[in-house]
XYZ file of C-alpha atoms in Angstrom:
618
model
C 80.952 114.028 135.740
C 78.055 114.951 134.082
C 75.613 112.430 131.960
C 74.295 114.255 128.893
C 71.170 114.009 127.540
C 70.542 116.594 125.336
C 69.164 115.552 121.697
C 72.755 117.490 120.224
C 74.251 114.303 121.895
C 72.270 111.763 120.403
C 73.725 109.590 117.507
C 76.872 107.064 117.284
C 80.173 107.687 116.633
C 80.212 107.440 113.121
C 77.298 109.851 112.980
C 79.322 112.696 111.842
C 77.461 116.178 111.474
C 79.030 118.838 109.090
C 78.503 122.284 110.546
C 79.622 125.885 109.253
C 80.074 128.608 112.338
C 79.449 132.026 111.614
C 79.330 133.278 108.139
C 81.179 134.806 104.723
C 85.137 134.651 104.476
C 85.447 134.472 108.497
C 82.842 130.965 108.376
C 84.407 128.385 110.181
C 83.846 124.562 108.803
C 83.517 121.656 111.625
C 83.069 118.456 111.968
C 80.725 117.284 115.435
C 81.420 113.651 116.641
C 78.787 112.877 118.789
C 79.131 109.917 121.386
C 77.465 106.723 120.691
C 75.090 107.524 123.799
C 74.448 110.001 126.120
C 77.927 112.067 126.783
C 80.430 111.040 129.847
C 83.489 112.673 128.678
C 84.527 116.126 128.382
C 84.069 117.986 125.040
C 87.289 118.419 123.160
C 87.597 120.785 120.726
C 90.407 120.010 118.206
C 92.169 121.523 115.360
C 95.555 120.582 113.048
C 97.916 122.306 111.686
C 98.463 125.094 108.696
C 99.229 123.864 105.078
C 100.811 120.233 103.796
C 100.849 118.936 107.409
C 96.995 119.451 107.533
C 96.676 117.083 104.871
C 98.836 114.735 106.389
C 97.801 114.386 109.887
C 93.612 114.793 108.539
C 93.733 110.833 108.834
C 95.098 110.513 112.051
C 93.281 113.311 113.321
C 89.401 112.053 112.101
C 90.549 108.970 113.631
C 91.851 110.779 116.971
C 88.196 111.981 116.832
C 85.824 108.697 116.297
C 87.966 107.812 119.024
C 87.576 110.200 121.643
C 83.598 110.282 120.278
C 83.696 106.234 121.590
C 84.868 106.911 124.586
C 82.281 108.743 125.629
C 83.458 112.634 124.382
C 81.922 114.858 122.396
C 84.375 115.994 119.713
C 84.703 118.934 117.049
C 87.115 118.911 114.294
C 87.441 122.328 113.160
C 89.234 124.117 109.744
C 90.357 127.546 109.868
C 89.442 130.243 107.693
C 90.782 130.484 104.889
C 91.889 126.877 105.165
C 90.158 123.119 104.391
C 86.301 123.779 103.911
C 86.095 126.979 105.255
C 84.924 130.497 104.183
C 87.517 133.016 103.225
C 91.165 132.219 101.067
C 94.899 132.766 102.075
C 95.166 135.835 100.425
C 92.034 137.475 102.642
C 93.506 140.344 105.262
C 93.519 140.120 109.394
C 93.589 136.355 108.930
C 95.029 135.280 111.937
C 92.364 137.569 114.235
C 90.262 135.509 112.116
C 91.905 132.317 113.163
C 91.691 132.966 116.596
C 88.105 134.604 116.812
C 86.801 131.407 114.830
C 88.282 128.932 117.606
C 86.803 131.041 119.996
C 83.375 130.646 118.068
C 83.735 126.668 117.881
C 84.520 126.537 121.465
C 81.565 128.555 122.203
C 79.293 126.088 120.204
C 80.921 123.608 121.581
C 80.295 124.661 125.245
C 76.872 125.637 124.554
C 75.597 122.660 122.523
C 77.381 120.206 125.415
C 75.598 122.348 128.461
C 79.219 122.789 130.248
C 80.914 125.984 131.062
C 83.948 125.107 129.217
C 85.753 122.345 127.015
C 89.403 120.770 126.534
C 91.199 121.363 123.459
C 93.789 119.325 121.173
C 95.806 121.000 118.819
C 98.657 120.234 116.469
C 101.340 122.510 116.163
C 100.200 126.070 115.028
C 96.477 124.755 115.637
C 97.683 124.647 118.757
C 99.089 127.815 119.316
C 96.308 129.468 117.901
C 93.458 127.775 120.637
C 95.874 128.528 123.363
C 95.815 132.030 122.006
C 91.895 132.022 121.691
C 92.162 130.510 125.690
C 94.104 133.041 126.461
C 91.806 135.456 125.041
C 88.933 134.484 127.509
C 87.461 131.095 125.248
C 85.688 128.616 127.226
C 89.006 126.190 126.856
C 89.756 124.975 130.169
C 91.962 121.947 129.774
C 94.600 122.209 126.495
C 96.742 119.012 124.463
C 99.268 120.968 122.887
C 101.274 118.279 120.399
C 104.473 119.582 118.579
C 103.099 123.117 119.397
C 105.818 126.680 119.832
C 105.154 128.618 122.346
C 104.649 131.682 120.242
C 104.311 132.948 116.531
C 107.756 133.765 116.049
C 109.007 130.105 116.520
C 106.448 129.209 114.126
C 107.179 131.577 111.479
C 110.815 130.824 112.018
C 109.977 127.458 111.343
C 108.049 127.842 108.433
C 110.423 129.589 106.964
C 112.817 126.754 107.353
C 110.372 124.435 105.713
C 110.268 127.100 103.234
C 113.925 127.059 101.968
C 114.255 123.649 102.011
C 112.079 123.296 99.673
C 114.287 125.253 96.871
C 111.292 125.300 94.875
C 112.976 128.047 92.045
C 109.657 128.043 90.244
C 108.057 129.920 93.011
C 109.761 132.530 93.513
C 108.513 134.755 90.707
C 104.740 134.267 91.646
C 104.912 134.499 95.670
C 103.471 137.981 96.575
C 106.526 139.888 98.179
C 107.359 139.132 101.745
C 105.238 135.689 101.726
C 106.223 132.303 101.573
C 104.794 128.897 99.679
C 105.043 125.900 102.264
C 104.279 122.901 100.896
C 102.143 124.819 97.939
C 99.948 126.868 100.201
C 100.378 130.476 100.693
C 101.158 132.433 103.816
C 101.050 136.451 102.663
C 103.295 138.656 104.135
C 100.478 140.230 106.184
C 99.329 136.704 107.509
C 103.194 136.120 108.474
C 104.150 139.096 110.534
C 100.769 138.636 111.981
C 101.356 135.028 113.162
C 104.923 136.472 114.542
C 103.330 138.319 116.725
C 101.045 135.709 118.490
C 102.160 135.533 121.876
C 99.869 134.051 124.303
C 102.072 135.108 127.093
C 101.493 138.413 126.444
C 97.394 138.025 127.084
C 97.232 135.967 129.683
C 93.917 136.115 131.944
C 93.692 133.720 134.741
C 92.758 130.558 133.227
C 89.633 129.073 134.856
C 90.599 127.591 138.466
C 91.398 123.965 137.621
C 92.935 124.343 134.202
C 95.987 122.282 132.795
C 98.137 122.035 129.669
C 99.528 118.299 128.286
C 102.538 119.130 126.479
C 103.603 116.458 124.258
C 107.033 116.535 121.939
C 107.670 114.948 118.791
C 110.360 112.194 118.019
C 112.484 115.195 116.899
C 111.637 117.882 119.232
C 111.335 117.982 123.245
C 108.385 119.938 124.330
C 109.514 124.214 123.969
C 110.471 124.696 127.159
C 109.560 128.156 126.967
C 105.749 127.432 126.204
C 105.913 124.942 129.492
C 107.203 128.400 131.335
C 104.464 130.265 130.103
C 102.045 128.317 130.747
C 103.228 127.486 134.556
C 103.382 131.127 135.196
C 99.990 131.683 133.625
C 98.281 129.028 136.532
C 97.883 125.963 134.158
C 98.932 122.684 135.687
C 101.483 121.440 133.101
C 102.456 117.705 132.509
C 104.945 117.260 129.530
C 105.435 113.771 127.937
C 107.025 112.272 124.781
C 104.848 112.570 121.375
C 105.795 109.116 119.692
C 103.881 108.872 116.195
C 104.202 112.267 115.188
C 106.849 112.026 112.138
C 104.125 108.605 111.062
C 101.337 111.423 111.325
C 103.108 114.083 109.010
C 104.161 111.545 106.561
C 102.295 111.925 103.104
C 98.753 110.893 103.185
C 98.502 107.923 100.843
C 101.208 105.737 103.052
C 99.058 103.838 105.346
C 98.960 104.959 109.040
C 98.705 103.124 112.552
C 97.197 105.253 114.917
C 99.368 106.840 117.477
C 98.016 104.606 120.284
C 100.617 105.455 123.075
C 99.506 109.340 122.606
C 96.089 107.860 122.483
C 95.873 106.124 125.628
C 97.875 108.867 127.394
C 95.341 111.690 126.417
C 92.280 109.348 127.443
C 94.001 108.906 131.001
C 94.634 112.614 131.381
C 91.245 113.422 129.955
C 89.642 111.325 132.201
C 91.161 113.516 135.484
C 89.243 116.536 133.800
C 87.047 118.832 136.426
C 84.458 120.653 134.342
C 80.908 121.583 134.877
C 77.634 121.793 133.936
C 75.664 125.311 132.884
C 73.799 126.792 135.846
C 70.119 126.647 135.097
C 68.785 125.866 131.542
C 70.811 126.205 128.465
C 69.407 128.834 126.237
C 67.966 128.162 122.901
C 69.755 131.229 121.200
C 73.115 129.847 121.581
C 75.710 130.157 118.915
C 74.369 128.870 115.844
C 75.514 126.078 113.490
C 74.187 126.105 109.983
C 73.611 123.537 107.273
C 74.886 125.665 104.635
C 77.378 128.441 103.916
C 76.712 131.701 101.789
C 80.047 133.989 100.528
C 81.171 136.217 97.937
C 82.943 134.374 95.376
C 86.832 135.659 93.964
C 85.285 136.653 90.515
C 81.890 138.552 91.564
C 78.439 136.699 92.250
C 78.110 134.664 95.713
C 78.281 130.825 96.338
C 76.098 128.381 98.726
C 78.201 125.372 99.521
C 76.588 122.301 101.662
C 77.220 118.486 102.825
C 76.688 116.289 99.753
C 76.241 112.637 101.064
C 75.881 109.307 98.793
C 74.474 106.193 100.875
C 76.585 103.248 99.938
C 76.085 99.516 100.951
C 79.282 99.847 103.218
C 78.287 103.853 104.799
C 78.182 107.287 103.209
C 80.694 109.002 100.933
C 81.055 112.891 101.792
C 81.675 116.108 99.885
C 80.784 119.165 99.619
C 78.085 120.571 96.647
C 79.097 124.803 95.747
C 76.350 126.436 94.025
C 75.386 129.609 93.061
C 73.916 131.410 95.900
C 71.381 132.649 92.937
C 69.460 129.772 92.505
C 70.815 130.642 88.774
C 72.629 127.770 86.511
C 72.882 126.663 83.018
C 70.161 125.141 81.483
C 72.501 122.569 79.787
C 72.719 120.019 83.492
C 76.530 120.431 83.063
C 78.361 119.664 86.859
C 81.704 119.608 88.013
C 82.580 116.704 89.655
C 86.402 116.774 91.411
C 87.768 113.651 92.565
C 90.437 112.946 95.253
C 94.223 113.244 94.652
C 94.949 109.852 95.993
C 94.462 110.106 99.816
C 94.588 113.431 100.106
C 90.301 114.803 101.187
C 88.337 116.457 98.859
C 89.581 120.099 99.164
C 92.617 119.045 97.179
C 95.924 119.614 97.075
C 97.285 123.250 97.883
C 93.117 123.697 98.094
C 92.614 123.649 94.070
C 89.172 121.631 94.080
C 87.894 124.825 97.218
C 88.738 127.237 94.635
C 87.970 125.923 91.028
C 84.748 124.675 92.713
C 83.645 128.177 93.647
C 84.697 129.695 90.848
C 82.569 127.402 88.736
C 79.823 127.767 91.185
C 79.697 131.384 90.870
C 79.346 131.087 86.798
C 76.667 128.837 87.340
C 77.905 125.269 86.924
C 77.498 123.139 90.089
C 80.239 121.999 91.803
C 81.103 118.551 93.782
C 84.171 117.937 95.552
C 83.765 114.508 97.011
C 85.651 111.762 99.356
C 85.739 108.318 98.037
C 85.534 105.266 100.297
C 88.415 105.219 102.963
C 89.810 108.984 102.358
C 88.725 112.208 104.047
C 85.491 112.207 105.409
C 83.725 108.999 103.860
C 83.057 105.833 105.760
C 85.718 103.199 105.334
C 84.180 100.089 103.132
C 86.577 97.238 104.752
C 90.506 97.068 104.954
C 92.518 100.966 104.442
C 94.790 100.702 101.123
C 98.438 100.735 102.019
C 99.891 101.473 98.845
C 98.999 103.798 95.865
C 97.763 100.745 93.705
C 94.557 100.562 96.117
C 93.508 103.672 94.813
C 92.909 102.119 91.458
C 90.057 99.414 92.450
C 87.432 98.721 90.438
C 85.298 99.667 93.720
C 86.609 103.543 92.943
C 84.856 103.623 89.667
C 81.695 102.280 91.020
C 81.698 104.916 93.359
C 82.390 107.744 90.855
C 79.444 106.287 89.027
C 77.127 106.185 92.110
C 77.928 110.293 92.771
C 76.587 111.143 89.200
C 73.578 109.173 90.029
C 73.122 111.045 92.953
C 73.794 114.090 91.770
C 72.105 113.581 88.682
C 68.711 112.227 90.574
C 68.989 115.411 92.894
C 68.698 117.468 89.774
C 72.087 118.842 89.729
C 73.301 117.981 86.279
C 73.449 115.450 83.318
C 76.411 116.387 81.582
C 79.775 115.968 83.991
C 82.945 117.391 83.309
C 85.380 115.079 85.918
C 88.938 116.953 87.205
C 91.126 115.094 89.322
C 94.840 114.619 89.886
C 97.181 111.883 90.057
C 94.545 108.722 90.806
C 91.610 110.793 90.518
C 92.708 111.821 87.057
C 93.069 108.008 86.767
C 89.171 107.523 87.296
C 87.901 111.021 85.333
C 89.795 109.425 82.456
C 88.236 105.731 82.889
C 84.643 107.533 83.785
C 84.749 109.256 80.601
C 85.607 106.025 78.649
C 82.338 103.766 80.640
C 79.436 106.431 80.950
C 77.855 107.776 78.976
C 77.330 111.077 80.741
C 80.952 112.227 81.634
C 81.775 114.718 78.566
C 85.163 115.274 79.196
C 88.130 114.580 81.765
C 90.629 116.979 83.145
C 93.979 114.898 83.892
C 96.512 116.488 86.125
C 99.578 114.276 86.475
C 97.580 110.645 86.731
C 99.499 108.023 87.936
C 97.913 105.801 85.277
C 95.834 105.930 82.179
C 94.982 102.400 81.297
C 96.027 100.617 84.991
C 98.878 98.243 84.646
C 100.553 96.417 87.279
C 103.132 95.766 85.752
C 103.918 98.926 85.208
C 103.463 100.162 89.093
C 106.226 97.107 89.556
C 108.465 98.251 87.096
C 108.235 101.566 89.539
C 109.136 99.773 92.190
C 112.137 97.945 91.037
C 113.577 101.158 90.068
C 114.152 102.445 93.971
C 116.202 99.400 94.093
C 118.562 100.767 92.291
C 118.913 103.482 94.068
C 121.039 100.957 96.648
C 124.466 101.879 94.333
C 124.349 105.322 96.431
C 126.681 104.960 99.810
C 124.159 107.666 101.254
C 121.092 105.503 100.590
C 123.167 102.580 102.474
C 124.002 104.909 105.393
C 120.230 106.023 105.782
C 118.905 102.121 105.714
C 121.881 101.452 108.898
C 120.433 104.683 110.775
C 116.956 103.441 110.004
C 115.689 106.575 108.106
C 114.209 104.299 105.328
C 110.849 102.931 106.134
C 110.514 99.655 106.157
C 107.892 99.672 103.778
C 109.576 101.899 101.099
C 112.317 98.785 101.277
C 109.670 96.393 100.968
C 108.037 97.961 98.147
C 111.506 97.788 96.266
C 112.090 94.444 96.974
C 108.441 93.706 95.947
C 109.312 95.411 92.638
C 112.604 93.568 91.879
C 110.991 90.049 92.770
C 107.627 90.695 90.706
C 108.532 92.780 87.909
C 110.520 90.149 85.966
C 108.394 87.112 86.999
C 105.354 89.214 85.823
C 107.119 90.135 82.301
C 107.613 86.454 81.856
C 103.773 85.839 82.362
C 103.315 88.083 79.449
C 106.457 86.660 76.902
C 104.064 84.012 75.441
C 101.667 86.690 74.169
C 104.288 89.214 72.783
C 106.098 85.750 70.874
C 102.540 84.908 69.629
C 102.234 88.551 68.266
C 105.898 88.466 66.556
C 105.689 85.471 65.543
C 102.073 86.295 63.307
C 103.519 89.763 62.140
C 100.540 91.521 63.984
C 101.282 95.226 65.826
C 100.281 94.984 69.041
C 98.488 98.121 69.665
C 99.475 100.200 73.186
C 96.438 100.122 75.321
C 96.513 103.828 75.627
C 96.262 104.212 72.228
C 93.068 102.804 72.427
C 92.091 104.193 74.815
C 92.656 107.579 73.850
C 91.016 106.174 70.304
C 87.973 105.171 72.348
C 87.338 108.989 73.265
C 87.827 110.265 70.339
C 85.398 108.001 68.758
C 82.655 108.627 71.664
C 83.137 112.459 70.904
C 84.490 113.290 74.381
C 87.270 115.683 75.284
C 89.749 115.788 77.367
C 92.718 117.785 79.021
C 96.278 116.484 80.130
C 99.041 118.082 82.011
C 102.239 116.086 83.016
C 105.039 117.812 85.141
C 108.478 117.644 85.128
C 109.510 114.016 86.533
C 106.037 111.959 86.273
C 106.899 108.078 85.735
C 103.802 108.111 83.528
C 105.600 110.745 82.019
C 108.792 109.197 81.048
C 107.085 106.146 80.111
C 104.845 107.416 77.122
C 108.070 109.441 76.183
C 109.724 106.594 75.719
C 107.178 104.514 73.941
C 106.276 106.984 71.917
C 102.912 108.126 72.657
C 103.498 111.973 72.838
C 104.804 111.869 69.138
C 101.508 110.396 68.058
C 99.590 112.517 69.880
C 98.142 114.580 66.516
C 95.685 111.141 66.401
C 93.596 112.234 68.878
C 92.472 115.842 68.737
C 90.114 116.228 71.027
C 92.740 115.663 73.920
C 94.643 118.844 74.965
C 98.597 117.831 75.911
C 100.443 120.121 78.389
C 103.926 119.249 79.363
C 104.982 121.689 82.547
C 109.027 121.588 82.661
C 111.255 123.243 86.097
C 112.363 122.336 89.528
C 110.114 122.111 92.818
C 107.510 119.026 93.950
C 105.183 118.979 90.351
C 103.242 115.949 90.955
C 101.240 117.782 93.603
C 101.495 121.413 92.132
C 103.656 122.602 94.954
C 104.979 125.431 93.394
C 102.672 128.172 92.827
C 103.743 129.130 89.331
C 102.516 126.072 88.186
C 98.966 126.189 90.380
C 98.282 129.244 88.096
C 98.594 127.188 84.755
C 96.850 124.528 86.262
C 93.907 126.789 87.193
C 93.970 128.440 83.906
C 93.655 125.358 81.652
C 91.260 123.817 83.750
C 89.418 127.291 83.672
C 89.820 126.710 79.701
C 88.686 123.585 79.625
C 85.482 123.930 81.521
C 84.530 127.136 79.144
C 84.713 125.179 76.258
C 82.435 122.538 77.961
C 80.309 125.722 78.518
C 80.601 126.834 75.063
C 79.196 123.940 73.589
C 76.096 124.560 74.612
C 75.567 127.813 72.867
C 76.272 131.754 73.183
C 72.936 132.484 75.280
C 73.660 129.671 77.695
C 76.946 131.295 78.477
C 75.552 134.824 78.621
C 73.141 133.729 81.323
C 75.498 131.877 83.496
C 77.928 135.020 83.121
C 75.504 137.700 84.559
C 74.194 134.935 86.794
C 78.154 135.497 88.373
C 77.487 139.049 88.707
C 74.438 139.146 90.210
């Protein structure tokens, strides 16, 4: 094996280096984990799946890198176009040519910034098809992990239709451009689908280089498709097929705390480790393929955007996101910013991509535009133990952070004045940012899981999947073990605390009987408290948010005329709301939000908004 030394291999593990390959809609956004020192390892080039399961395996998968990186490989995390941080949207046309030409361009970069001929490859189910159908279109990929992958697109698509229906999301079907399909509340078009079902590796087979071999691994539920290990036998790959335990923990939803899959871990590192690859003949050439610092496309409503790594230097590491801007140099003279926050654990593009596209958007009219990872999500540096339940997304360490990426954006010039969006917790903390500084002017709320954070409240939550135990079907999953253990615990937690913690606060509510006085609810005050400071806000609740049902029931929505400056949508209908699955309701979303952030715009005067307008179109 070869001992790097180039200076592209320079740098620890946690030295992450954001990179965009190639430009416009076909850009492709990576992530380079260099080894701690000089390289022993073969590159790996690695890239997840389409849609909700992206989210959920992100985790696992950053992790899968720092690993690899610390064991000596060089390792490149890659989103597809059109997907995660990269150029382009769902909706653009030829976007699985894209998908496969941009794997071929990270492998490429890959190759030539590691001086070797070729590199391995891990993908997750369609990511893997799609750099086995980049290898098999002559990409430097010698050596391929395929985990949960078909052998060709029309398994996939069949599958994702599957997905599809189950979701019996009614909502969407009236907004779904004909012949396309909403998985998980990102879009496949009808042109992107019958593209993908016509992937077939098979089909384009050149001789892999001499040497090369395939690690097939299943998934709890699935053997490996016996028809990709066929296909890739007959194509001259050396195939070895094993068991893929930790894939269901991988796809589970993103705020649950996750244990690395170390079996699939420690089997890849063996396997790696048997890799033949070599070194570039002669010197490597300085006009490689490029990686740039910064990204330049047109943006959906006219104008063009630069977007670039935004990083805040914190006692415990960096926090990451990514700054859009208009490409211009053009933007209101008023310092107002967008800031979006996470959506509990799910990374700073947001969920169904929301915080990509209202960040452009808002880029292209001139208002800068942060979407950011706090501590221990996406792409920020962990600061101590990972939360393993959603009340550790409601720290007080959060709101510090918020507050230390409007310093930083405010002493890098990009704004004063923040309008803060987030959903679920990260509505939590634009709501609580725009109650303790001074420079958040208003806070756009999309299903929060809390207003004014009460634990008693979250255990009240709790105690209520207990009751779900009067079901016989809840009983018959718990025997067949299809109830974590955790979601059990969390019930039991709820049952046990919840009373003992009401009892903790009976002395208080006597004491305020007793003297006649009105306990006011806390977010009443709250809610007063913005009012008074002048601020605004907007609030959207979905059909079946605890939150939801809670300020029904107390009241709160009927006194809702108190506070003015707070807009109130209730969204009503079937599908998965709390995340904006269905597509129908990403459109309202959008729109309000669009709404709110013009009046925010509007405040500061007719020629202000004038200039940020034809800075948009041109």
């Amino acid at each position: 094996m070869r001992d790097f030394t180039s200076a592209a291999m320079s740098g620890g593990a946690s030295q992450m280096r954001p990179l965009y390959l190639g430009s416009g809609a076909s850009a492709v956004f990576g992530i380079y984990h260099p080894p701690p020192e000089a390289a022993t390892g073969v590159p790996v080039l690695m890239c997840g799946p389409l849609g909700f399961d992206d989210v959920c395996s992100h985790a696992t998968r950053r992790r899968w890198a720092e690993h690899l990186a610390a064991e000596g490989h060089p390792v490149l995390r890659i989103d597809l176009p059109g997907t995660g941080d990269s150029g382009g949207t769902p909706r653009d046309a030829g976007l699985v040519r894209t998908w496969v030409a941009g794997a071929d361009a990270a492998a490429r970069w890959l190759a030539h910034a590691t001086a070797t001929q070729d590199v391995a490859a891990i993908g997750v189910g369609v990511g893997g098809l799609l750099l086995r159908a980049a290898a098999a279109a002559g990409a430097p990929l010698r050596d391929l992990v395929l985990w949960g992958t078909p052998a060709n697109g029309r398994k996939a698509t069949r599958e994702l239709r599957a997905f599809a229906r189950l979701e019996k999301a009614r909502l969407e079907d009236d907004v779904v451009p004909e012949g396309g399909l909403a998985v998980g509340g990102y879009l496949l078009t009808a042109e992107t689908l019958g593209a993908l079902a016509e992937v077939d590796p098979a089909a384009l087979d050149a001789a892999p280089p001499g040497g090369a071999r395939a690690l097939l691994l299943g998934r709890e539920d699935t053997a490996v498709d016996e028809a990709l290990e066929r296909a890739l036998a007959s194509a001259g790959y050396a195939t070895t097929t094993a068991p893929g335990p930790g894939h269901a923990e991988m796809m589970d939803e993103p705020y649950l705390g996750k244990q690395p899959p170390a079996e699939v871990f420690a089997r890849v590192d063996a396997w790696l480790a048997d890799a033949v690859w070599a070194a570039v003949d002669g010197p490597v050439p300085d006009d490689g393929p490029g990686g740039y610092a910064t990204l330049e496309q047109p943006a959906a409503d006219g104008g063009a955007v630069r977007e670039s790594p935004f990083t805040i230097e914190q006692p415990f590491g960096r926090l990451f996101g990514v700054l859009a801007e208009p490409a211009s140099g053009r933007v209101h003279d008023h310092g107002l910013c967008l800031v979006l926050l996470n959506a509990g654990a799910q990374r700073h593009i947001g969920p169904n991509r929301m915080s990509v596209e209202i960040a452009r958007r808002w880029a292209a009219r001139g208002v800068p535009s942060l979407r950011f990872d706090l501590a221990n999500v996406g792409e920020s540096d962990p600061d101590g133990e990972p939360w393993d339940d959603v009340e550790g997304f409601y720290t007080e360490a959060y709101g510090a952070q918020v507050r230390s990426v409007l310093d930083a954006l405010q002493a890098a010039g990009r704004g004063d004045r923040f309008v803060l969006m987030g959903l679920c917790s990260g509505g939590y903390w634009a709501f609580e940012t725009c109650l303790t500084d001074d420079r958040a002017v208003s806070a756009l709320m999309l299903n929060p899981g809390a207003l004014v954070w009460d634990p008693v409240r979250l255990l009240a939550w709790q105690s209520r999947r207990f009751a779900k135990l009067r079901h016989t079907h809840v009983w018959l999953r718990l025997v067949r073990g299809e109830v974590p253990r955790r979601d059990l615990a969390r019930a039991i937690r709820g049952v046990v605390g919840w009373p003992l913690a009401t009892l903790r606060r009976l002395p208080a509510r006597l004491l305020a009987r007793f003297s006649r006085a009105t306990p006011q609810d806390p977010a009443d005050a709250a809610f007063d408290r913005l009012r008074d400071a002048g601020k605004r806000g907007l609030l959207i609740f979905g059909a079946g948010e605890q939150l939801r049902a809670d300020y029904e029931n107390t009241g709160l929505f009927a006194r809702f005329a108190r506070w003015p400056n707070v807009e109130l949508h209730l969204f009503e209908g079937e599908g998965q709301a709390h995340e904006l699955q269905p597509l129908l309701l990403q459109q309202r979303a959008h729109a309000l939000a669009d709404a709110a952030i013009e009046r925010e715009v509007a405040l500061a005067g007719p020629d202000t908004v004038v200039a940020a307008r034809s800075a948009a179109s041109g």
